[in-house]
Structure formats: C-alpha cells, structure tokens
mmCIF file of C-alpha atoms in Angstrom:
data_model
loop_
_atom_site.group_PDB
_atom_site.id
_atom_site.type_symbol
_atom_site.label_atom_id
_atom_site.label_comp_id
_atom_site.label_asym_id
_atom_site.label_seq_id
_atom_site.Cartn_x
_atom_site.Cartn_y
_atom_site.Cartn_z
ATOM 1 C CA MET A 1 156.763 65.829 153.905
ATOM 2 C CA ARG A 2 158.251 69.302 154.395
ATOM 3 C CA ALA A 3 157.943 69.908 150.776
ATOM 4 C CA LEU A 4 154.249 68.824 150.818
ATOM 5 C CA GLN A 5 153.670 71.300 153.739
ATOM 6 C CA VAL A 6 155.046 74.107 151.971
ATOM 7 C CA LEU A 7 153.928 73.530 148.270
ATOM 8 C CA LEU A 8 150.568 72.155 148.864
ATOM 9 C CA LEU A 9 149.483 75.477 150.570
ATOM 10 C CA GLY A 10 148.750 76.344 146.914
ATOM 11 C CA VAL A 11 146.423 73.195 146.537
ATOM 12 C CA VAL A 12 144.794 74.151 149.668
ATOM 13 C CA LEU A 13 143.638 77.485 148.168
ATOM 14 C CA THR A 14 143.205 76.365 144.585
ATOM 15 C CA PHE A 15 141.470 72.833 144.777
ATOM 16 C CA CYS A 16 138.898 72.663 142.013
ATOM 17 C CA PRO A 17 137.360 69.701 140.383
ATOM 18 C CA ALA A 18 137.624 68.465 136.974
ATOM 19 C CA SER A 19 134.590 68.332 134.719
ATOM 20 C CA LEU A 20 133.186 68.693 131.158
ATOM 21 C CA ARG A 21 133.917 72.636 131.555
ATOM 22 C CA ALA A 22 137.281 74.180 131.800
ATOM 23 C CA GLU A 23 139.224 72.277 134.285
ATOM 24 C CA GLY A 24 140.902 73.608 137.548
ATOM 25 C CA GLU A 25 144.440 71.935 137.538
ATOM 26 C CA ASP A 26 147.076 72.497 140.116
ATOM 27 C CA ILE A 27 150.625 71.039 140.909
ATOM 28 C CA VAL A 28 151.830 68.694 143.495
ATOM 29 C CA PRO A 29 155.338 68.719 144.926
ATOM 30 C CA GLU A 30 158.020 66.370 143.642
ATOM 31 C CA GLY A 31 157.547 62.876 144.751
ATOM 32 C CA VAL A 32 153.943 63.392 145.802
ATOM 33 C CA TRP A 33 150.769 61.425 144.636
ATOM 34 C CA ARG A 34 147.429 62.948 144.421
ATOM 35 C CA LEU A 35 144.697 60.387 143.792
ATOM 36 C CA ASP A 36 141.232 61.602 142.883
ATOM 37 C CA ALA A 37 137.734 59.520 142.752
ATOM 38 C CA ARG A 38 134.665 61.120 141.676
ATOM 39 C CA LEU A 39 131.176 59.842 141.639
ATOM 40 C CA VAL A 40 128.984 61.702 139.218
ATOM 41 C CA HIS A 41 124.959 61.599 138.557
ATOM 42 C CA ASP A 42 124.029 63.444 135.490
ATOM 43 C CA ALA A 43 120.472 63.707 134.263
ATOM 44 C CA TYR A 44 118.132 65.719 131.960
ATOM 45 C CA SER A 45 114.614 65.471 130.516
ATOM 46 C CA GLU A 46 114.632 69.036 129.051
ATOM 47 C CA ALA A 47 116.988 71.167 126.813
ATOM 48 C CA ILE A 48 117.497 74.722 125.502
ATOM 49 C CA ASP A 49 116.608 74.940 121.962
ATOM 50 C CA ARG A 50 117.895 76.848 119.032
ATOM 51 C CA HIS A 51 115.872 80.003 120.054
ATOM 52 C CA GLY A 52 117.315 80.027 123.822
ATOM 53 C CA ASP A 53 113.916 78.770 125.262
ATOM 54 C CA ALA A 54 113.590 75.850 127.603
ATOM 55 C CA ALA A 55 111.931 72.873 125.631
ATOM 56 C CA ALA A 56 111.526 69.009 125.777
ATOM 57 C CA ALA A 57 114.656 67.278 125.379
ATOM 58 C CA GLN A 58 113.547 65.806 122.015
ATOM 59 C CA SER A 59 114.118 69.176 120.471
ATOM 60 C CA PHE A 60 117.758 68.723 121.191
ATOM 61 C CA VAL A 61 118.255 65.126 120.166
ATOM 62 C CA ALA A 62 115.806 64.647 117.168
ATOM 63 C CA LEU A 63 115.174 68.079 115.742
ATOM 64 C CA PRO A 64 113.866 67.281 112.183
ATOM 65 C CA PRO A 65 115.061 69.551 109.142
ATOM 66 C CA PRO A 66 112.386 71.678 107.502
ATOM 67 C CA GLY A 67 110.036 69.667 105.689
ATOM 68 C CA ALA A 68 111.338 66.306 106.924
ATOM 69 C CA GLY A 69 108.522 65.352 109.152
ATOM 70 C CA THR A 70 107.621 65.607 112.823
ATOM 71 C CA VAL A 71 108.811 63.884 116.023
ATOM 72 C CA SER A 72 106.415 63.380 118.831
ATOM 73 C CA GLY A 73 106.849 61.641 122.385
ATOM 74 C CA ALA A 74 109.671 62.378 125.096
ATOM 75 C CA ILE A 75 113.048 61.376 125.981
ATOM 76 C CA SER A 76 115.096 61.594 129.157
ATOM 77 C CA ARG A 77 118.690 60.671 129.933
ATOM 78 C CA GLN A 78 120.575 59.738 133.097
ATOM 79 C CA ALA A 79 124.267 58.568 133.757
ATOM 80 C CA THR A 80 126.033 57.463 136.793
ATOM 81 C CA LEU A 81 129.782 57.819 136.382
ATOM 82 C CA LEU A 82 133.007 56.895 138.349
ATOM 83 C CA ALA A 83 136.177 58.646 137.346
ATOM 84 C CA LEU A 84 139.521 57.797 138.866
ATOM 85 C CA ARG A 85 142.716 59.950 138.477
ATOM 86 C CA ALA A 86 146.354 59.651 139.548
ATOM 87 C CA GLN A 87 148.564 62.577 139.471
ATOM 88 C CA TRP A 88 152.415 62.451 140.046
ATOM 89 C CA GLY A 89 154.937 65.211 140.883
ATOM 90 C CA LEU A 90 157.955 64.841 138.731
ATOM 91 C CA SER A 91 159.269 68.015 140.008
ATOM 92 C CA ASP A 92 157.905 70.891 141.773
ATOM 93 C CA THR A 93 156.771 72.579 138.594
ATOM 94 C CA TRP A 94 155.971 69.540 136.483
ATOM 95 C CA ASN A 95 153.299 66.878 136.916
ATOM 96 C CA LEU A 96 151.846 63.948 135.014
ATOM 97 C CA ALA A 97 148.222 62.673 135.276
ATOM 98 C CA LEU A 98 146.310 59.676 134.107
ATOM 99 C CA GLU A 99 142.251 59.387 134.279
ATOM 100 C CA LEU A 100 140.097 56.500 133.578
ATOM 101 C CA SER A 101 136.419 56.485 133.997
ATOM 102 C CA GLY A 102 133.220 54.184 133.514
ATOM 103 C CA GLY A 103 129.632 54.331 134.098
ATOM 104 C CA GLN A 104 125.992 53.087 133.485
ATOM 105 C CA LEU A 105 123.845 55.157 131.029
ATOM 106 C CA THR A 106 120.113 54.811 130.774
ATOM 107 C CA GLN A 107 117.886 56.397 128.021
ATOM 108 C CA THR A 108 114.131 56.331 128.381
ATOM 109 C CA SER A 109 112.187 57.209 125.096
ATOM 110 C CA SER A 110 108.884 57.320 123.581
ATOM 111 C CA LEU A 111 110.002 59.255 120.353
ATOM 112 C CA ARG A 112 108.106 58.505 117.177
ATOM 113 C CA ALA A 113 108.461 59.909 113.844
ATOM 114 C CA GLN A 114 105.520 60.824 111.450
ATOM 115 C CA ASP A 115 105.768 61.639 107.869
ATOM 116 C CA ALA A 116 109.598 61.292 108.114
ATOM 117 C CA GLY A 117 112.090 60.371 105.413
ATOM 118 C CA ALA A 118 114.639 57.649 105.848
ATOM 119 C CA ALA A 119 117.247 59.799 107.503
ATOM 120 C CA LEU A 120 114.845 61.088 110.359
ATOM 121 C CA SER A 121 113.315 57.620 110.873
ATOM 122 C CA ALA A 122 116.654 56.137 111.356
ATOM 123 C CA GLN A 123 117.460 58.584 113.644
ATOM 124 C CA VAL A 124 114.574 58.419 115.809
ATOM 125 C CA ASP A 125 114.777 54.393 115.618
ATOM 126 C CA SER A 126 118.303 54.899 117.173
ATOM 127 C CA LEU A 127 116.828 56.957 119.976
ATOM 128 C CA GLN A 128 114.675 54.254 121.664
ATOM 129 C CA SER A 129 115.033 53.117 125.321
ATOM 130 C CA ASP A 130 118.281 51.753 126.185
ATOM 131 C CA ALA A 131 120.672 51.023 129.084
ATOM 132 C CA PHE A 132 124.304 50.196 128.732
ATOM 133 C CA SER A 133 127.518 50.252 130.607
ATOM 134 C CA GLU A 134 130.674 52.012 128.859
ATOM 135 C CA THR A 135 134.110 52.764 129.641
ATOM 136 C CA GLY A 136 135.345 56.579 129.196
ATOM 137 C CA ASP A 137 138.450 57.671 127.575
ATOM 138 C CA LEU A 138 142.012 57.268 128.682
ATOM 139 C CA VAL A 139 143.099 60.887 129.527
ATOM 140 C CA LEU A 140 146.738 61.649 129.719
ATOM 141 C CA ARG A 141 147.780 65.211 130.965
ATOM 142 C CA SER A 142 151.157 67.291 131.568
ATOM 143 C CA LEU A 143 150.795 70.040 134.014
ATOM 144 C CA HIS A 144 153.381 72.872 134.441
ATOM 145 C CA ARG A 145 153.456 75.596 136.788
ATOM 146 C CA LEU A 146 154.543 78.872 135.295
ATOM 147 C CA THR A 147 154.438 81.195 138.221
ATOM 148 C CA TYR A 148 153.676 81.063 141.806
ATOM 149 C CA THR A 149 153.906 83.939 144.356
ATOM 150 C CA ASP A 150 151.992 84.845 147.494
ATOM 151 C CA ARG A 151 149.507 86.645 145.275
ATOM 152 C CA GLY A 152 148.818 84.204 142.577
ATOM 153 C CA SER A 153 149.636 81.051 140.660
ATOM 154 C CA LEU A 154 149.528 80.131 137.028
ATOM 155 C CA VAL A 155 149.248 76.526 135.691
ATOM 156 C CA MET A 156 149.484 75.474 132.022
ATOM 157 C CA TRP A 157 148.230 71.924 130.926
ATOM 158 C CA TYR A 158 147.934 70.031 127.908
ATOM 159 C CA GLY A 159 146.992 66.449 126.987
ATOM 160 C CA LEU A 160 145.385 63.888 124.976
ATOM 161 C CA SER A 161 142.119 61.803 125.225
ATOM 162 C CA LEU A 162 141.838 58.511 123.613
ATOM 163 C CA PRO A 163 138.654 56.396 123.598
ATOM 164 C CA PRO A 164 139.198 52.742 124.212
ATOM 165 C CA GLY A 165 136.643 51.682 121.283
ATOM 166 C CA PRO A 166 133.886 52.887 119.227
ATOM 167 C CA GLN A 167 130.740 54.531 121.213
ATOM 168 C CA HIS A 168 127.922 52.293 122.098
ATOM 169 C CA SER A 169 125.377 54.441 120.460
ATOM 170 C CA LYS A 170 125.281 55.358 116.812
ATOM 171 C CA TYR A 171 126.672 58.972 115.918
ATOM 172 C CA ILE A 172 123.766 61.638 115.377
ATOM 173 C CA GLY A 173 126.029 64.685 116.355
ATOM 174 C CA VAL A 174 126.241 66.392 119.679
ATOM 175 C CA PRO A 175 123.233 64.542 121.042
ATOM 176 C CA THR A 176 124.858 61.168 120.768
ATOM 177 C CA PHE A 177 124.471 59.405 124.173
ATOM 178 C CA ALA A 178 128.063 58.205 125.204
ATOM 179 C CA LEU A 179 130.689 58.427 127.909
ATOM 180 C CA ARG A 180 133.657 58.317 125.497
ATOM 181 C CA GLU A 181 134.493 60.699 122.473
ATOM 182 C CA PRO A 182 134.249 59.446 119.049
ATOM 183 C CA GLY A 183 137.863 59.753 118.377
ATOM 184 C CA PRO A 184 141.141 61.303 119.798
ATOM 185 C CA VAL A 185 140.881 64.702 121.228
ATOM 186 C CA VAL A 186 143.889 67.096 121.905
ATOM 187 C CA HIS A 187 143.395 69.482 124.443
ATOM 188 C CA GLY A 188 144.923 72.104 126.652
ATOM 189 C CA GLY A 189 144.326 75.289 129.049
ATOM 190 C CA PHE A 190 145.390 77.410 131.901
ATOM 191 C CA HIS A 191 144.479 77.555 135.477
ATOM 192 C CA TYR A 192 144.863 81.026 137.293
ATOM 193 C CA THR A 193 144.347 81.482 141.144
ATOM 194 C CA ARG A 194 144.468 84.870 142.646
ATOM 195 C CA PHE A 195 144.874 85.017 146.331
ATOM 196 C CA THR A 196 142.846 87.679 147.816
ATOM 197 C CA ASP A 197 143.332 89.977 150.884
ATOM 198 C CA VAL A 198 140.363 88.002 152.832
ATOM 199 C CA GLU A 199 141.912 85.120 154.801
ATOM 200 C CA ARG A 200 141.669 81.670 153.061
ATOM 201 C CA SER A 201 139.654 83.316 150.161
ATOM 202 C CA ARG A 202 140.770 83.008 146.276
ATOM 203 C CA LEU A 203 139.499 83.759 142.980
ATOM 204 C CA GLU A 204 140.067 81.392 140.149
ATOM 205 C CA LEU A 205 139.908 81.393 136.354
ATOM 206 C CA ASP A 206 139.929 78.470 134.078
ATOM 207 C CA LEU A 207 140.463 78.364 130.098
ATOM 208 C CA ALA A 208 140.547 75.399 128.072
ATOM 209 C CA VAL A 209 140.457 74.349 124.408
ATOM 210 C CA ALA A 210 139.741 70.975 122.875
ATOM 211 C CA VAL A 211 140.814 69.888 119.155
ATOM 212 C CA PRO A 212 138.999 66.762 118.191
ATOM 213 C CA ARG A 213 140.905 64.656 115.422
ATOM 214 C CA GLU A 214 139.091 63.170 112.450
ATOM 215 C CA THR A 215 137.675 59.934 112.869
ATOM 216 C CA VAL A 216 135.260 57.322 111.528
ATOM 217 C CA VAL A 217 132.032 56.658 112.988
ATOM 218 C CA ASP A 218 128.836 54.544 112.176
ATOM 219 C CA THR A 219 125.492 56.702 111.760
ATOM 220 C CA PRO A 220 122.044 55.319 111.821
ATOM 221 C CA LEU A 221 121.835 55.134 107.901
ATOM 222 C CA GLN A 222 125.652 54.376 107.176
ATOM 223 C CA ARG A 223 128.667 52.954 108.399
ATOM 224 C CA HIS A 224 132.347 54.123 108.008
ATOM 225 C CA ARG A 225 131.610 57.867 107.617
ATOM 226 C CA THR A 226 134.208 60.388 108.087
ATOM 227 C CA LEU A 227 133.600 62.750 111.109
ATOM 228 C CA VAL A 228 135.157 66.089 111.658
ATOM 229 C CA GLN A 229 134.311 67.624 115.002
ATOM 230 C CA GLY A 230 134.337 71.311 115.590
ATOM 231 C CA ASN A 231 136.803 72.820 118.187
ATOM 232 C CA ARG A 232 135.581 73.485 121.589
ATOM 233 C CA ALA A 233 136.420 76.053 124.190
ATOM 234 C CA SER A 234 135.402 76.561 127.738
ATOM 235 C CA ALA A 235 135.902 79.062 130.678
ATOM 236 C CA GLY A 236 135.115 79.453 134.247
ATOM 237 C CA ALA A 237 135.436 82.001 136.999
ATOM 238 C CA GLY A 238 135.036 81.025 140.417
ATOM 239 C CA TRP A 239 135.453 81.980 144.174
ATOM 240 C CA GLN A 240 136.482 79.805 147.093
ATOM 241 C CA GLN A 241 136.479 80.348 150.949
ATOM 242 C CA GLU A 242 137.796 78.190 153.720
ATOM 243 C CA LEU A 243 136.209 78.200 157.013
ATOM 244 C CA GLY A 244 138.293 75.831 159.300
ATOM 245 C CA PRO A 245 137.927 72.367 157.704
ATOM 246 C CA TRP A 246 135.049 73.356 155.516
ATOM 247 C CA LEU A 247 135.266 74.832 152.022
ATOM 248 C CA LEU A 248 132.555 77.017 150.297
ATOM 249 C CA ALA A 249 132.825 77.559 146.636
ATOM 250 C CA ALA A 250 130.898 79.015 143.629
ATOM 251 C CA ALA A 251 131.515 79.284 140.019
ATOM 252 C CA LEU A 252 130.270 80.538 136.693
ATOM 253 C CA ASN A 253 131.068 78.434 133.487
ATOM 254 C CA PHE A 254 130.850 78.919 129.859
ATOM 255 C CA ALA A 255 131.335 76.278 127.117
ATOM 256 C CA LEU A 256 130.934 76.287 123.272
ATOM 257 C CA ALA A 257 131.486 73.947 120.299
ATOM 258 C CA ALA A 258 131.622 74.464 116.687
ATOM 259 C CA ALA A 259 129.305 72.477 114.404
ATOM 260 C CA ASN A 260 130.529 68.873 112.973
ATOM 261 C CA THR A 261 130.763 67.626 109.473
ATOM 262 C CA VAL A 262 130.083 64.065 108.359
ATOM 263 C CA ASP A 263 131.521 63.135 104.949
ATOM 264 C CA GLY A 264 131.812 66.773 104.435
ATOM 265 C CA ALA A 265 128.138 67.710 105.152
ATOM 266 C CA LEU A 266 127.653 70.205 107.869
ATOM 267 C CA LEU A 267 125.636 69.265 110.826
ATOM 268 C CA ASN A 268 123.598 71.796 112.606
ATOM 269 C CA ASP A 269 124.961 70.820 116.077
ATOM 270 C CA ASN A 270 126.916 73.855 117.099
ATOM 271 C CA THR A 271 126.302 74.546 120.777
ATOM 272 C CA HIS A 272 126.839 76.622 123.757
ATOM 273 C CA ALA A 273 125.888 76.691 127.431
ATOM 274 C CA TRP A 274 126.057 78.861 130.747
ATOM 275 C CA SER A 275 126.235 76.838 133.936
ATOM 276 C CA THR A 276 126.794 77.508 137.654
ATOM 277 C CA THR A 277 128.549 75.323 140.176
ATOM 278 C CA VAL A 278 128.164 75.501 143.847
ATOM 279 C CA SER A 279 130.304 73.031 146.124
ATOM 280 C CA LEU A 280 130.650 72.253 149.839
ATOM 281 C CA GLY A 281 133.884 70.624 150.858
ATOM 282 C CA HIS A 282 135.470 69.103 154.108
ATOM 283 C CA GLY A 283 139.100 68.149 154.823
ATOM 284 C CA ASN A 284 142.175 68.523 156.695
ATOM 285 C CA LEU A 285 144.232 70.394 153.781
ATOM 286 C CA ALA A 286 144.006 73.534 155.978
ATOM 287 C CA GLY A 287 146.231 72.150 158.563
ATOM 288 C CA LEU A 288 149.142 72.194 156.176
ATOM 289 C CA GLU A 289 149.597 76.036 157.194
ATOM 290 C CA SER A 290 150.661 75.056 160.675
ATOM 291 C CA GLY A 291 152.514 71.762 160.211
ATOM 292 C CA PRO A 292 152.753 68.420 158.440
ATOM 293 C CA VAL A 293 149.502 66.277 158.074
ATOM 294 C CA ALA A 294 149.728 62.590 157.770
ATOM 295 C CA ARG A 295 147.130 61.935 155.327
ATOM 296 C CA PRO A 296 146.075 65.108 153.557
ATOM 297 C CA TYR A 297 142.394 64.731 151.987
ATOM 298 C CA GLN A 298 139.386 66.677 150.831
ATOM 299 C CA VAL A 299 135.911 65.546 150.321
ATOM 300 C CA ARG A 300 133.608 67.660 148.108
ATOM 301 C CA LEU A 301 129.809 67.503 147.207
ATOM 302 C CA GLU A 302 129.161 69.526 144.077
ATOM 303 C CA LEU A 303 126.090 70.650 142.009
ATOM 304 C CA GLU A 304 126.097 71.969 138.551
ATOM 305 C CA HIS A 305 123.102 73.460 136.868
ATOM 306 C CA THR A 306 122.615 74.759 133.217
ATOM 307 C CA LEU A 307 121.503 78.432 133.178
ATOM 308 C CA ALA A 308 121.016 79.273 129.629
ATOM 309 C CA GLY A 309 122.410 78.365 126.188
ATOM 310 C CA PHE A 310 121.760 77.429 122.661
ATOM 311 C CA ASN A 311 121.166 73.591 121.387
ATOM 312 C CA THR A 312 122.125 72.169 124.706
ATOM 313 C CA PRO A 313 120.775 69.776 127.426
ATOM 314 C CA LEU A 314 119.216 71.638 130.559
ATOM 315 C CA ARG A 315 120.995 69.307 133.005
ATOM 316 C CA ASP A 316 121.714 68.866 136.553
ATOM 317 C CA ARG A 317 124.907 67.148 137.566
ATOM 318 C CA LEU A 318 125.717 65.972 141.202
ATOM 319 C CA SER A 319 129.081 64.579 142.169
ATOM 320 C CA LEU A 320 130.863 63.487 145.344
ATOM 321 C CA ALA A 321 134.641 63.731 145.081
ATOM 322 C CA LEU A 322 137.568 62.621 147.239
ATOM 323 C CA ALA A 323 141.142 63.845 146.595
ATOM 324 C CA ALA A 324 143.877 62.374 148.815
ATOM 325 C CA TYR A 325 147.686 63.135 148.823
ATOM 326 C CA PHE A 326 150.542 60.486 149.553
#
C-alpha cells in the first residue's frame, strides 16, 4: 500500500475518462488493480453538414449524391452503453489493460427516398426504425510511463481493438449505427500531465491515432465487399482542479477521420468535430497525499457536447463513471 500511496499521487492529479476522443491514460503501481465501470447515454437528432451548418441528422446519415434523388423525413439515434475495464500494474512503469462493452441502441426513422436509384433506395431502406443490443470491441492496451517528475508525467500507450463479430447494421460509411468497429483497429497515443503552481490543479494533453485494418463488410446492395477505412486522429487539452474530495474538470477535444473506400470506390465520409467536456467528480484519492487509503475510488459525472465540425453528428453524451483501486 506504500507504493500505492506514493505513485497514485500522479493518478490523483491526472485521472481522465476514456472515450471516443483521445484518451487520458495513466499508470498504476506494480501489483495494483484499477477497475473502471462507465455508463454512457449518447443521443442525436441533428448533425453538422458538409458546410459546417447545423442540419437534420438525415443530412449526415443519408446524403444523396448529386442527381440521385431526394430524401425526406427525420431520423434520431440513441444508445445506452456500459463499458468495463481492468488495468493491472506489471511494474511501476508498465501496465496492461483490457476493456469490454455492450449496450442497447435505438434508431427512430421516418426517412423516405423519392426519385432515387437502387443505391440510395437501399441505403434509406437500411435506415428504418430499429432497436438492438450489441457487444462492443475487445480492447487490449499496453501503457508505459516514459517520464515522471514533480512537474509533469508522460505516458505512451498502444493497443488493438477486435470486434467480436460483424456489425448488426449494414455498412454505409461513417454513419453506420453500431457499437463495434467493422474490423480490427491498431491504436496508440500519448497522455501528458503538467502539474501547475496552483495547489491540486493540473493541465492535460492527449494525442491519439487509430489505423483500421482492411476488412470485409455487407452493404445495403452487396455482400462481402472490401472496406479500407481512413486513418483517424484525435487530441484533447484539459484542466482539472481538486477541491477537497471534489473534482472539477473541463476539456476541449478535436477528432478527425479520413474517408473510406469500399472495393476501391471512395466514400465521401471524411469527418472532423470539435467538442467540449465538463466533469464533476467525487472520491477519496486526495487522501493518498497524507497516508494510505483502504479503498481508493472516484465517481465522476461527465457531459460532452459537439461544438462544430464537418459531416458529424451534433451529439450530447452523458456518462457516469466509477474508478476503484485494489
């Protein structure tokens, strides 16, 4: 527990939740388990179109090519997800982590295609109202602390996401409604923490990249087509302040993804988004500064909101997370 007292001081000052953006990562001491549970509610009925303007979500999920017809109606989506993660300290500078997730996804749609060809009609037909459960990817991750001083900490991480099977929904590009990836994804990044001169205050920077692997998908018109997804990158800059057992945090996030190809044909689905995150946390991790704590934990409520972007959902994501150390 002495190692936990000393080395978890960095965790006290750098705890940040994992999400679809660049992910905050940190190291636990040798022999210590960190267990995370996160409940997420994600919803959107609007999007930011290819001109950077707010629009109905159908402009994101079913935008017809020029001269291909028109789409009318509306669509909204929501998902309630549970993610579980276990992280083990192999040493004071090297950790391994495993994450599993699952959830209930609901799509409400009144979309209809007019004067449309076969491709657009099939896409709209695949976007009708639906509700289903889906397990997420199996995520394996290795974390390495590169530096740690009284002024800052730098962690490098890399890993692999493996879908347990094909997606429930037929693949239509970035708008595909699914919890899991179409295929394996190699990912990695850095998490930097700067301890400021203000007591119990810190600044954080996250950088992440993801390289999806070639895979085979079913589209509304054809089966067993070769999908090559574009590479993705994300970054986040944030501030956190502890006030006794309470934690206040805010962050600005940016994510982008290159367009995908299906059987060599380029899809017009490149995307980028700016979002902001605010968090309120409560726990006993600050007690590690004065002595051992029997059951270190932190509970956190977080809201993420899309601010601006290109070809992306205008979404609100609310999450409740628990981190416990053993």
